[in-house]
Coordinates of C-alpha atoms in Angstrom, one line a residue:
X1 CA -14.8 -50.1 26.5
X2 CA -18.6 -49.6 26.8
X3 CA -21.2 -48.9 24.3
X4 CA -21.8 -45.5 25.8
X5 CA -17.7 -44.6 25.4
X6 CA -18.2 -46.6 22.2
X7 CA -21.1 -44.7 20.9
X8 CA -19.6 -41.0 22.3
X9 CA -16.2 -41.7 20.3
X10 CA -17.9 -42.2 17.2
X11 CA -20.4 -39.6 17.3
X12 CA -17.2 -37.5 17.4
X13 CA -16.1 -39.0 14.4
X14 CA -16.5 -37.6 10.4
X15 CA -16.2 -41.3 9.3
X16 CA -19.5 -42.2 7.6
X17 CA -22.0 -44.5 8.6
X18 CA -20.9 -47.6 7.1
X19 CA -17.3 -47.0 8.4
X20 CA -19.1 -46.1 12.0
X21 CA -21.0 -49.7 11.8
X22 CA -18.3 -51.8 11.0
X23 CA -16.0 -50.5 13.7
X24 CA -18.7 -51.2 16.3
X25 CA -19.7 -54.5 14.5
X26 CA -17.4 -56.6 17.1
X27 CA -17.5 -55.0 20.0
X28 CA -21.3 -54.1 20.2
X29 CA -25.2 -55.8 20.3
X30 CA -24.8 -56.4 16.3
X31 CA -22.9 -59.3 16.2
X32 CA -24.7 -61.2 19.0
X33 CA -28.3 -59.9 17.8
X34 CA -27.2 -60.7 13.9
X35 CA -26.2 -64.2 15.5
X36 CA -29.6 -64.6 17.3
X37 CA -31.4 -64.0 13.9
X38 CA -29.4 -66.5 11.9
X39 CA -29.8 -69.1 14.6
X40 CA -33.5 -69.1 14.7
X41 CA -33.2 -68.5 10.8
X42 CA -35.6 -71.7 9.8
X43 CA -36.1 -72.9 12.9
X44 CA -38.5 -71.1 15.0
X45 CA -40.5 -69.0 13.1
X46 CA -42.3 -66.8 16.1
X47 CA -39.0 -66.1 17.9
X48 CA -37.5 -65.3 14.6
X49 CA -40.7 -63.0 13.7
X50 CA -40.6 -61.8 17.1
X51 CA -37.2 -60.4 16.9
X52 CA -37.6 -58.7 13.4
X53 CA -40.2 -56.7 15.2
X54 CA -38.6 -55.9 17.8
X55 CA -35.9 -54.3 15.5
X56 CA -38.1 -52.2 13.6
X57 CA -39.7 -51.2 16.5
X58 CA -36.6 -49.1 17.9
X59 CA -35.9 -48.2 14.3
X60 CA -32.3 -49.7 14.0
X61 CA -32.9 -52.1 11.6
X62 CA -30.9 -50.9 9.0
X63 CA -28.2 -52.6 10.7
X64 CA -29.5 -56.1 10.0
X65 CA -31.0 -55.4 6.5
X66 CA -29.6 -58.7 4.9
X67 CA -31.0 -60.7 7.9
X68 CA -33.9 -59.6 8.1
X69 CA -34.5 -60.0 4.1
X70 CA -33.3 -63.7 4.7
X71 CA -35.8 -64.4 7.3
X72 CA -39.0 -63.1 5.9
X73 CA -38.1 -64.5 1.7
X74 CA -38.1 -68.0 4.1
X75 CA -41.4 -67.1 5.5
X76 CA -43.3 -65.9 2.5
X77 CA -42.1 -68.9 0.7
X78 CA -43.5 -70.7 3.3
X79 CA -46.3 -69.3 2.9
X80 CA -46.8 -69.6 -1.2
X81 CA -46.1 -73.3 -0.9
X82 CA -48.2 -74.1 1.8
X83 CA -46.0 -75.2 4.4
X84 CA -47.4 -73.2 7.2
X85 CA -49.4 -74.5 9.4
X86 CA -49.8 -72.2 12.5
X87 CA -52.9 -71.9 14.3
X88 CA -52.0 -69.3 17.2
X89 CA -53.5 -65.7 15.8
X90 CA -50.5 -63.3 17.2
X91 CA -48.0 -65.8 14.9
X92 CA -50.0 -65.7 11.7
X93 CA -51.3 -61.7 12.3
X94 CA -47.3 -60.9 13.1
X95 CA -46.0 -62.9 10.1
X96 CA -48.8 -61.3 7.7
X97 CA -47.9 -57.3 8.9
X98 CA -44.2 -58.0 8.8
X99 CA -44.2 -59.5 5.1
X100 CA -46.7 -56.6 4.1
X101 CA -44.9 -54.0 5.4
X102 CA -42.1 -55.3 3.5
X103 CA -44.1 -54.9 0.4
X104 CA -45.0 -58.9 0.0
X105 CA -48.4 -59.5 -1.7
X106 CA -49.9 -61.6 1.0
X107 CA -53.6 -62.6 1.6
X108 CA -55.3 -61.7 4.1
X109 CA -57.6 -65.4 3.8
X110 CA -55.2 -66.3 6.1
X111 CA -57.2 -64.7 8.9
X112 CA -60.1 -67.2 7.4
X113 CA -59.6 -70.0 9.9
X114 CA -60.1 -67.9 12.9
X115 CA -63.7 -67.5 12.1
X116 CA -66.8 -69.7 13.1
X117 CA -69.5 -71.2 10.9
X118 CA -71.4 -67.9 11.5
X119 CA -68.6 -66.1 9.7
X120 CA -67.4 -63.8 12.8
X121 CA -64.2 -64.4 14.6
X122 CA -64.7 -66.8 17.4
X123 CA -65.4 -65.7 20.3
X124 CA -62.4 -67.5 22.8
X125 CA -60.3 -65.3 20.7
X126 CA -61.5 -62.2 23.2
X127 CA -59.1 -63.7 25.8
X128 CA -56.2 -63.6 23.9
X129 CA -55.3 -60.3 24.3
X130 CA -51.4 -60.5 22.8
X131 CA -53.1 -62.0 19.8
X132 CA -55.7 -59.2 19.2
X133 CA -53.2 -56.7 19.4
X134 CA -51.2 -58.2 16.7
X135 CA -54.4 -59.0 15.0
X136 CA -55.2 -54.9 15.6
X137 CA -52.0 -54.0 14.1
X138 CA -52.4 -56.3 11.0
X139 CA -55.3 -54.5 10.5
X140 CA -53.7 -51.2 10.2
X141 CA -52.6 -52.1 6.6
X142 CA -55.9 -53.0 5.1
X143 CA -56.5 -52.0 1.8
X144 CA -60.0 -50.7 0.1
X145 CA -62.7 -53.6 -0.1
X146 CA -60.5 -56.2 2.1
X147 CA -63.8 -56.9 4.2
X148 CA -61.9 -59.7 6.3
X149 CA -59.1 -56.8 7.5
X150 CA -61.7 -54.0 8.4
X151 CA -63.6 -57.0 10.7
X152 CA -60.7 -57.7 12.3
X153 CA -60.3 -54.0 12.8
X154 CA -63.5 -53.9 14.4
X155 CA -63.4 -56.8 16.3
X156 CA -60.2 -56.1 17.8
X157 CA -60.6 -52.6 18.7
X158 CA -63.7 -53.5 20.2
X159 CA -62.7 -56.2 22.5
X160 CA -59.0 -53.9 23.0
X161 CA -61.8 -50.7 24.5
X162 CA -62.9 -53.1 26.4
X163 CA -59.6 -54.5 28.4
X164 CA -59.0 -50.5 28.7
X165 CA -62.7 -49.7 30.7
X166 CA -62.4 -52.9 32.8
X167 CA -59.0 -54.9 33.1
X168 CA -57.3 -53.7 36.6
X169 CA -53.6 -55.2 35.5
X170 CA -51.7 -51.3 35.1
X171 CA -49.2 -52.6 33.0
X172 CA -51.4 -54.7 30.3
X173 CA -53.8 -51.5 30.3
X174 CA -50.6 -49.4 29.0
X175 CA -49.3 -51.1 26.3
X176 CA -53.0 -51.7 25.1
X177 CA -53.5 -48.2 24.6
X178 CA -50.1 -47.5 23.3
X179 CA -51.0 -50.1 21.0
X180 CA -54.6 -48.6 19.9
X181 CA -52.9 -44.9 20.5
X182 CA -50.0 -45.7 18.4
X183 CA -50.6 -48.4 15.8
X184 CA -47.1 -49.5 14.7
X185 CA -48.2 -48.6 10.6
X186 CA -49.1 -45.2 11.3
X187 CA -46.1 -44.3 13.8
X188 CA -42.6 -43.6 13.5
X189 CA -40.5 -46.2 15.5
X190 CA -37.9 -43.0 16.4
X191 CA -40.8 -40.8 18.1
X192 CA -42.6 -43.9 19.6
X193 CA -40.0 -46.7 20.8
X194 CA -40.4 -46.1 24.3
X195 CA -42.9 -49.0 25.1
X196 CA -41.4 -51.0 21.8
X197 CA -39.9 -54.1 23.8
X198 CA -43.3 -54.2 26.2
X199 CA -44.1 -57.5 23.6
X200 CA -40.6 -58.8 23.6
X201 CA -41.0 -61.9 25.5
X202 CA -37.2 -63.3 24.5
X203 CA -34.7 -63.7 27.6
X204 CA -33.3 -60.7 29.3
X205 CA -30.0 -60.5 27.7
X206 CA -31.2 -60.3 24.1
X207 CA -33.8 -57.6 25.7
X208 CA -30.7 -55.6 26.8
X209 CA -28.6 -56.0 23.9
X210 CA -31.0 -54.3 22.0
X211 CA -31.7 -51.9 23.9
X212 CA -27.8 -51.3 23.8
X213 CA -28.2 -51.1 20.2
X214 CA -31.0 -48.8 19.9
X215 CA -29.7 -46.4 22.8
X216 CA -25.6 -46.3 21.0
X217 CA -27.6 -45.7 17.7
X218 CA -29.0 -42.9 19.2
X219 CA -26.1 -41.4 20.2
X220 CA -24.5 -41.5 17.0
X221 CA -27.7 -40.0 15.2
X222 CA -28.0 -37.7 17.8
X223 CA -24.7 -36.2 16.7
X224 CA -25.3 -36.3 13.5
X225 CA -28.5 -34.7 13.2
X226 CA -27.0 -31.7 15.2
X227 CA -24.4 -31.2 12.7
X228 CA -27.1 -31.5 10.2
X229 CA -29.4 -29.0 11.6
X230 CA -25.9 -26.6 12.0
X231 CA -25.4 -27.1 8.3
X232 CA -29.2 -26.3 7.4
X233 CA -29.0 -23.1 10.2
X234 CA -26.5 -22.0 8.5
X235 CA -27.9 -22.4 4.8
X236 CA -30.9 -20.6 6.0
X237 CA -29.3 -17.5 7.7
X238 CA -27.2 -17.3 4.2
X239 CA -29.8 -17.7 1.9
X240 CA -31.1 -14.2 3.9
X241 CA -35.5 -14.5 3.5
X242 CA -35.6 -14.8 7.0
X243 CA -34.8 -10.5 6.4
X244 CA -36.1 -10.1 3.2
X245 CA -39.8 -11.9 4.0
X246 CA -40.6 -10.6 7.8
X247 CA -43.9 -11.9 7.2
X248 CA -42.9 -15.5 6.4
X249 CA -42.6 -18.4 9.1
X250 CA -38.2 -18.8 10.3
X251 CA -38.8 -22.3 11.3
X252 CA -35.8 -23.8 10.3
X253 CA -35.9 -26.6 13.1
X254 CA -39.1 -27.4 12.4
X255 CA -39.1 -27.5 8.8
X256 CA -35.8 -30.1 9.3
X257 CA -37.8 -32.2 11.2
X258 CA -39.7 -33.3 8.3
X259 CA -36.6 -35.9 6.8
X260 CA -35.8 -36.6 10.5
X261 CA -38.6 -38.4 10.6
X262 CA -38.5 -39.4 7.0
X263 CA -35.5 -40.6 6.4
X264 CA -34.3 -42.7 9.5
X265 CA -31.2 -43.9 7.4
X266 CA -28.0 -42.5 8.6
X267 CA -26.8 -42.9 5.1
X268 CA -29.0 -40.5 3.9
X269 CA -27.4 -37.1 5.8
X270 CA -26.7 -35.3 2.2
X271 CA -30.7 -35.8 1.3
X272 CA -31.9 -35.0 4.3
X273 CA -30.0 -31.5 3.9
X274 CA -30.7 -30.9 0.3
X275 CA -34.5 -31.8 0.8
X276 CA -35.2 -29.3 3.3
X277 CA -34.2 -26.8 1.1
X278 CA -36.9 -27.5 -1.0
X279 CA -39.5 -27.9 2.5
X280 CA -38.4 -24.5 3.5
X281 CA -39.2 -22.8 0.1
X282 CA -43.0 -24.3 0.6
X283 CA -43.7 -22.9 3.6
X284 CA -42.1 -19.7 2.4
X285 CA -44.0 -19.3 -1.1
X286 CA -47.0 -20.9 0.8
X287 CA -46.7 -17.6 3.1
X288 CA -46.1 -15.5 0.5
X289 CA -49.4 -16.0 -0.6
X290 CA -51.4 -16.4 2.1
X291 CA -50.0 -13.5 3.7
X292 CA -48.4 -10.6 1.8
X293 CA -48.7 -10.6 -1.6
X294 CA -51.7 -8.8 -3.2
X295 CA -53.8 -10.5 -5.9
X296 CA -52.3 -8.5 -8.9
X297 CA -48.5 -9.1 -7.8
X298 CA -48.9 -12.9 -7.0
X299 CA -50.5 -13.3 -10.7
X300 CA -47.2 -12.0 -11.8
X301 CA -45.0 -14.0 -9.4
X302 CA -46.6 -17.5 -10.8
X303 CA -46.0 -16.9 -14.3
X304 CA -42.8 -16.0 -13.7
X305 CA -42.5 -19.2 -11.9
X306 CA -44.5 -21.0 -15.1
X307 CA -41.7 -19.7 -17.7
X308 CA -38.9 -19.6 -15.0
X309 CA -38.0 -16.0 -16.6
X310 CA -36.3 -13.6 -14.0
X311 CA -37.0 -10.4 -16.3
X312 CA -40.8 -10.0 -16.1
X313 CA -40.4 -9.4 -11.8
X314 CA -38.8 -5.6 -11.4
X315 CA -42.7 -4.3 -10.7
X316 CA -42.5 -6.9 -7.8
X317 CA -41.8 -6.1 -4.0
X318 CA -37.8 -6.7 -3.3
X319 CA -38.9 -9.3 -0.7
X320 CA -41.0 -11.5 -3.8
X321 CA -37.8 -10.5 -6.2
X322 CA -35.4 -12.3 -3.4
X323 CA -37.9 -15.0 -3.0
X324 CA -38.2 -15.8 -6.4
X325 CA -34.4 -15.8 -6.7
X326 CA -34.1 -17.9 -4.2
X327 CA -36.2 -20.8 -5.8
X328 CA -34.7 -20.3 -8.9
X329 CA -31.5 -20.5 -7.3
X330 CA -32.2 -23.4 -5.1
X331 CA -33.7 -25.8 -7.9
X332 CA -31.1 -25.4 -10.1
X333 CA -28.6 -26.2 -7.2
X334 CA -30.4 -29.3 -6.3
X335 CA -30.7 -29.7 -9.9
X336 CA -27.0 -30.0 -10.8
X337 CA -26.3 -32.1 -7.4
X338 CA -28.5 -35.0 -8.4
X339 CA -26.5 -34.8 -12.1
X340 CA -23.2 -34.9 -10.5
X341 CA -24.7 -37.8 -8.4
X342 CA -26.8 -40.1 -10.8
X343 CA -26.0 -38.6 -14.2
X344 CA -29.8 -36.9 -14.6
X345 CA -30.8 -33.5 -14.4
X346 CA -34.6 -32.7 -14.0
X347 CA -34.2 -29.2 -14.0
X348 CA -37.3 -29.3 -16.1
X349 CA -39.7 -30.8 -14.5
X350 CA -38.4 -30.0 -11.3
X351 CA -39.8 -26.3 -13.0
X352 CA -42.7 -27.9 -13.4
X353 CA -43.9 -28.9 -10.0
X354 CA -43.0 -25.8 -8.4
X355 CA -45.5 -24.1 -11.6
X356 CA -48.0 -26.7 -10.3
X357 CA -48.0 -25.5 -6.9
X358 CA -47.9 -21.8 -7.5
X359 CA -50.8 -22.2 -9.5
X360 CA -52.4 -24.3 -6.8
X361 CA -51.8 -21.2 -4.2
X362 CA -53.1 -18.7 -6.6
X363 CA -56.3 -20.4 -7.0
X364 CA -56.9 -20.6 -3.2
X365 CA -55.9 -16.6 -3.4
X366 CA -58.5 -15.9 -5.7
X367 CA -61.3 -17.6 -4.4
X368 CA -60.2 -15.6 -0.9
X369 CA -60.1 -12.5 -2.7
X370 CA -63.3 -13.1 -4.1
X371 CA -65.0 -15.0 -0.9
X372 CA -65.7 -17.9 -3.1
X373 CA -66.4 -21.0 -1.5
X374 CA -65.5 -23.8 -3.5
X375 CA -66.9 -27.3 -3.8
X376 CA -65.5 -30.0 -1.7
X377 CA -64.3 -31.4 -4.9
X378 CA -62.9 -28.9 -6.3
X379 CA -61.2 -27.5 -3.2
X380 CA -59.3 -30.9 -2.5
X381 CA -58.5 -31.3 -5.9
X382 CA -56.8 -27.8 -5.9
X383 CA -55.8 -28.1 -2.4
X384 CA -53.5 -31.4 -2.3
X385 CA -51.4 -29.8 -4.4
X386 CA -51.2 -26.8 -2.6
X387 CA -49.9 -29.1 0.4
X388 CA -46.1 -29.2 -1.4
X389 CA -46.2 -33.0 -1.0
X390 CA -45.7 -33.6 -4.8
X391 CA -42.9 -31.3 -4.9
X392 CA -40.9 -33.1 -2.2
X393 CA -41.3 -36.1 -2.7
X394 CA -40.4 -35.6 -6.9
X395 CA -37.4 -33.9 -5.5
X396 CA -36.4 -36.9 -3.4
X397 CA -37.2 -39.8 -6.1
X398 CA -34.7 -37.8 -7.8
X399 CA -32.5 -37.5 -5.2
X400 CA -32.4 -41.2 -4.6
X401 CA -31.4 -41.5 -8.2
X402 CA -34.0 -44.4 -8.8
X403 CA -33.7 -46.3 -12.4
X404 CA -35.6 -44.8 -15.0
X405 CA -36.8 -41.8 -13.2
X406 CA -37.5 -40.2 -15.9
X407 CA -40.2 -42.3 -17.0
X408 CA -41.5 -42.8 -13.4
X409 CA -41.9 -39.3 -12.9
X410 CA -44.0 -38.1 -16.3
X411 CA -47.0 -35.7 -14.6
X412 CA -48.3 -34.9 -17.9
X413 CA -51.5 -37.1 -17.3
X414 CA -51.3 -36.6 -13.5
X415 CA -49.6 -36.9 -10.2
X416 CA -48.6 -40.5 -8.9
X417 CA -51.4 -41.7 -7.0
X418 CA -49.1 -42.1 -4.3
X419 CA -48.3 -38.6 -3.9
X420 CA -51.9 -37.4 -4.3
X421 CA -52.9 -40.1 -1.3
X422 CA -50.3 -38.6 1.0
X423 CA -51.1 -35.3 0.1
X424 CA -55.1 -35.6 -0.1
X425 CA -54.2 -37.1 4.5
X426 CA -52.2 -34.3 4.6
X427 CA -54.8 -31.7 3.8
X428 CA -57.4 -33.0 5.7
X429 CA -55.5 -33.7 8.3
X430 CA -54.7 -29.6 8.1
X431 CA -58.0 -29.2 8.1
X432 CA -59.1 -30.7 10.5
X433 CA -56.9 -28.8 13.2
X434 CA -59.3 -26.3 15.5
X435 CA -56.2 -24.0 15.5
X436 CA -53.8 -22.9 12.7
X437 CA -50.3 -23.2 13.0
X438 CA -48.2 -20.9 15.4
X439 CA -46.8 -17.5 13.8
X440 CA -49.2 -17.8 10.7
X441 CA -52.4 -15.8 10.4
X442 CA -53.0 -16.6 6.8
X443 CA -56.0 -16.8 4.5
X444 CA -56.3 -20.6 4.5
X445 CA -59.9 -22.2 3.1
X446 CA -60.7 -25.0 5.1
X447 CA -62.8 -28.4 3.8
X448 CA -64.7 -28.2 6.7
X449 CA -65.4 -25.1 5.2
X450 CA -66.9 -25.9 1.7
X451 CA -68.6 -29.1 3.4
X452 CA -70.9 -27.6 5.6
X453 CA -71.8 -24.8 2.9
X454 CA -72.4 -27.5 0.5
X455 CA -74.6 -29.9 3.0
X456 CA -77.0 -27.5 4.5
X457 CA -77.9 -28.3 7.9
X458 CA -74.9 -30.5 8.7
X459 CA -72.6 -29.6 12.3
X460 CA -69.1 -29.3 12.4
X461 CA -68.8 -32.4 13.9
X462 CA -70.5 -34.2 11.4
X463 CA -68.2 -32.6 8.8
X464 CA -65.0 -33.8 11.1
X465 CA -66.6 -37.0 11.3
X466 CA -66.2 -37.2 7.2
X467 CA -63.1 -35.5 7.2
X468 CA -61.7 -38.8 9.6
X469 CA -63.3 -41.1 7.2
X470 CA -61.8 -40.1 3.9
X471 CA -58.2 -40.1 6.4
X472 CA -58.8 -43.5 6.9
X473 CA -59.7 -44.3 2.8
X474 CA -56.6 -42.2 1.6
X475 CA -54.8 -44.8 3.9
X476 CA -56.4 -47.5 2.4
X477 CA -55.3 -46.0 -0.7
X478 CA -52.2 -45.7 0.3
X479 CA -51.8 -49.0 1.6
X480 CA -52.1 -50.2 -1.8
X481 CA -50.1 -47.8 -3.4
X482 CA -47.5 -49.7 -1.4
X483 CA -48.1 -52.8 -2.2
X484 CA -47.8 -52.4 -5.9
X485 CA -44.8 -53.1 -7.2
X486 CA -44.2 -50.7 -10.3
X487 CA -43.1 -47.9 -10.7
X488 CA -41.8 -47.0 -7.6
X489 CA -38.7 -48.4 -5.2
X490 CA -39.2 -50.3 -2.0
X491 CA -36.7 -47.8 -0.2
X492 CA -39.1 -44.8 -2.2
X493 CA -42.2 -45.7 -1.0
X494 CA -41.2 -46.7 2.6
X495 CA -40.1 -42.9 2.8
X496 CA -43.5 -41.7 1.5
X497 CA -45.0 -43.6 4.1
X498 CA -43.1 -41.8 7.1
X499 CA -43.8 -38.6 5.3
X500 CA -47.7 -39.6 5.9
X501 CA -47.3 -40.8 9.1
X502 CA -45.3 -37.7 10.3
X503 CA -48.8 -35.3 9.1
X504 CA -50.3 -35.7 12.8
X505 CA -47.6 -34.6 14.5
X506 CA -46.8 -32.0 12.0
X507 CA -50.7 -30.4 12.6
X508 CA -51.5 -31.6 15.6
X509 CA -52.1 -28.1 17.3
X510 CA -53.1 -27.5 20.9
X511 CA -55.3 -24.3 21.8
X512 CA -52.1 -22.5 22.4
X513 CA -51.6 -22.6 18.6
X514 CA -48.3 -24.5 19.4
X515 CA -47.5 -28.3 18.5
X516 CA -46.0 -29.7 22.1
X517 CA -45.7 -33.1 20.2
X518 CA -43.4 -32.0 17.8
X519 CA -41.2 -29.7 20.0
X520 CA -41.0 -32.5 22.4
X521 CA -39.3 -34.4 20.0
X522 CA -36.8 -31.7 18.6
X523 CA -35.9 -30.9 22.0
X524 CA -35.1 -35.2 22.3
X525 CA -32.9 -35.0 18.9
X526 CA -31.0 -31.8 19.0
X527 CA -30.1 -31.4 22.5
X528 CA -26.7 -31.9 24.1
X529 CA -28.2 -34.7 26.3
X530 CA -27.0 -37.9 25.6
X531 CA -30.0 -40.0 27.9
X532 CA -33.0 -41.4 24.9
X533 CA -35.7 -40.6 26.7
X534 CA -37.7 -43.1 24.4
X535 CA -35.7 -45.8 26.0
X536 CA -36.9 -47.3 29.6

């Protein structure tokens, strides 16, 4: 049987994952890839690295989780007790992103010893091309004041513009700007795996085995996120606000594609349903105001959210009555799901993030109302938590049932600084967009906005200029966010990085006011076509 009839016959299938991937454990790629990785498993430490990345490059590597754990504990201990040696740049930059993207605190003085006595990286290192892209790609998960990261940044995209304006070799001119287009950190390996084995220098037939791998795992997701998106179509049409809220965006599709890209794990179906509950009640509430309601009957709606009390909201429109319903409705649903899951309920402050961001929305409606124009300081205070980011991704730590939550999830003295970073890249990423989003003509502020009306004599492109640099500090920020090891899961934080790293595709707008990114990709997931077009 072939992994296509393999691959079709499962997807057909209502056994779960784990049943799914043992079945297809003999008589697919796993067992001969899973083979490859234990036998150069202390041996050969850049075919071994080399492999791992090319797993996480097409996104399957949750089929080789214990594996790939083994290989890089060997490496880092390696590292911590001094026993390696390596000189070539693309091993040490390749070992140093995998183990940080892992969430292992390593140095980056290990990019020391490719520097001269002048302190600058030395200058044969311009014709190593495959090295600098690695060395690019380490880069990428700098954190704030790690100098020797943001020269290698420079240095490498530097020398990397300049292979684009002058090399003539077609094929090493492509997967250079992939590689400065889509920096592995920043991109999601299910969107961007096309080009992912371009690197993979191993013999053909591992090449092809993985690409068997990735293309039967697509299949199978394929199926499965079809089903999904049935179950959430349906959910939506029940819940009825599509006819209650005219005014509101119906973008069911879209708003699944948010834990699509979020949460890769086919494990994970059940969350990915429940959380785009909460997504779709954002963009609803988040319409509501910018939209309909007038200033007097959204005062009303958030203090009824604030004391969750049904009673006070019969002077409300119907359509704001069934809203309000709905969340009510919604959060108590999700609310007794994660008790019958993990024993928790967090009903409460569940409450209180959605109070959070209803007060966040009336804000931004009151300074409309009054044509206010806020500081920059105070607007991106007020406006990351207008972006919904805390909400979701409190409703999913819950969801995952992480130890202690409780504890790890006490906003009385503020937000997770890891939420706030994701959020703060979010909203200037929003801002930042020339065009607003398709089927919306709301009364959004903008930072762009309160920046030039605070710095006189300033262009718009100077304030987009700013805009791109605080970006690139919230990721900073966010980097080491990651890297910290309390309070938050491995597993949790690897999901609120995809969350940040789906933002530009999410607001990436052309002048048709449509995302052709975005709808590329839903087209590639939900369709009845069975071809990956991210494979070669």
């Amino acid at each position: 049987m072939s992994l296509d009839q393999i691959s079709t016959m499962l997807a057909a299938t209502n056994w779960s994952f784990a049943e799914k991937k043992k079945t297809i454990y003999e008589e697919s790629a796993i067992k001969k890839i899973s083979n490859a990785l234990m036998k150069s498993y202390r041996h050969e430490s850049l075919k071994e690295l080399t492999l791992v990345d090319a797993i996480q490059r097409l996104g399957i590597e949750y089929y080789f989780e214990g594996e790939i754990k083994a290989i890089l504990d060997q490496q880092y201990l390696k590292l911590h007790v001094g026993a390696e040696h390596s000189t070539a740049l693309n091993e040490t930059a390749l070992r140093f992103r995998l183990l940080r993207q892992e969430g292992y605190c390593v140095s980056a003085d290990m990019f020391v010893k490719f520097k001269n006595e002048n302190g600058t990286f030395r200058a044969e290192l311009s014709e190593d091309i495959q090295g600098l892209m690695s060395l690019f790609e380490a880069s990428e998960l700098r954190v704030e004041a790690e100098d020797i990261l943001a020269e290698a940044y420079e240095y490498s995209r530097q020398v990397l513009d300049s292979v684009m304006e002058n090399h003539q070799h077609q094929p090493l001119v492509k997967i250079v700007g992939n590689t400065l287009k889509h920096p592995l950190h920043k991109s999601l390996p299910k969107f961007t795996s096309k080009n992912s084995l371009c690197n993979f220098n191993d013999k053909k037939r591992m090449r092809k085995e993985l690409r068997d791998l990735a293309n039967m795992d697509f299949i199978m997701a394929k199926a499965m996120y079809r089903e999904e998106m049935h179950q959430v179509s349906c959910w939506w049409d029940n819940l009825g606000l599509a006819k209650e809220m005219k005014f509101a965006r119906n973008q069911p599709l879209k708003w699944y594609m948010w834990p699509v890209a979020a949460i890769p794990d086919p494990s994970m179906s059940e969350m990915r349903i429940e959380i785009v509950k909460t997504i779709a009640m954002i963009y609803v509430i988040d319409d509501l105001f910018d939209v309909y309601g007038t200033l007097d009957d959204l005062s009303i709606f958030t203090v009824a959210v604030n004391r969750w009390d049904f009673s006070m909201v019969e002077v409300l429109p119907n359509c704001m009555r069934a809203c309000l319903k709905a969340l009510y409705d919604i959060t108590d649903g999700i609310g007794h799901h994660i008790y019958e899951r993990h024993g928790i309920n967090p009903k409460f402050l569940m409450r209180k993030m959605w109070a959070n961001l209803c007060n966040a929305f009336l804000v931004e409606a009151r300074w409309f109302d009054t044509g206010y124009v806020p500081s920059t300081d105070n607007y991106l205070k007020n406006g990351i938590i207008s972006t919904g980011v805390h909400v979701v991704l409190a409703h999913l730590f819950f969801l995952m049932g992480e130890d202690g939550c409780d504890n790890k999830m006490d906003v009385s003295n503020g937000f997770p600084s890891i939420m706030d970073n994701i959020a703060t890249i979010l909203r200037l990423w929003d801002d930042l967009g020339s065009a607003k989003d398709e089927n919306q003509d709301g009364k959004d502020g903008s930072f762009v906005e309160c920046y030039l009306n605070e710095n006189k004599g300033s262009s718009v492109d100077d304030a987009r200029e700013h805009v791109k640099k605080m970006i690139s500090d919230a990721w900073k920020r966010l980097n080491e966010d990651y890297l910290t090891q309390y309070p938050f899961s491995l597993p949790f934080k690897k999901i609120c990085l995809n969350f940040a790293r789906m933002v530009p595709m999410m607001y990436n707008h052309d002048d048709n006011h449509s995302l052709p990114i975005l709808k590329k990709h839903m087209k590639t997931f939900l369709s009845q076509d069975t071809q990956n077009p991210n494979q070669d």
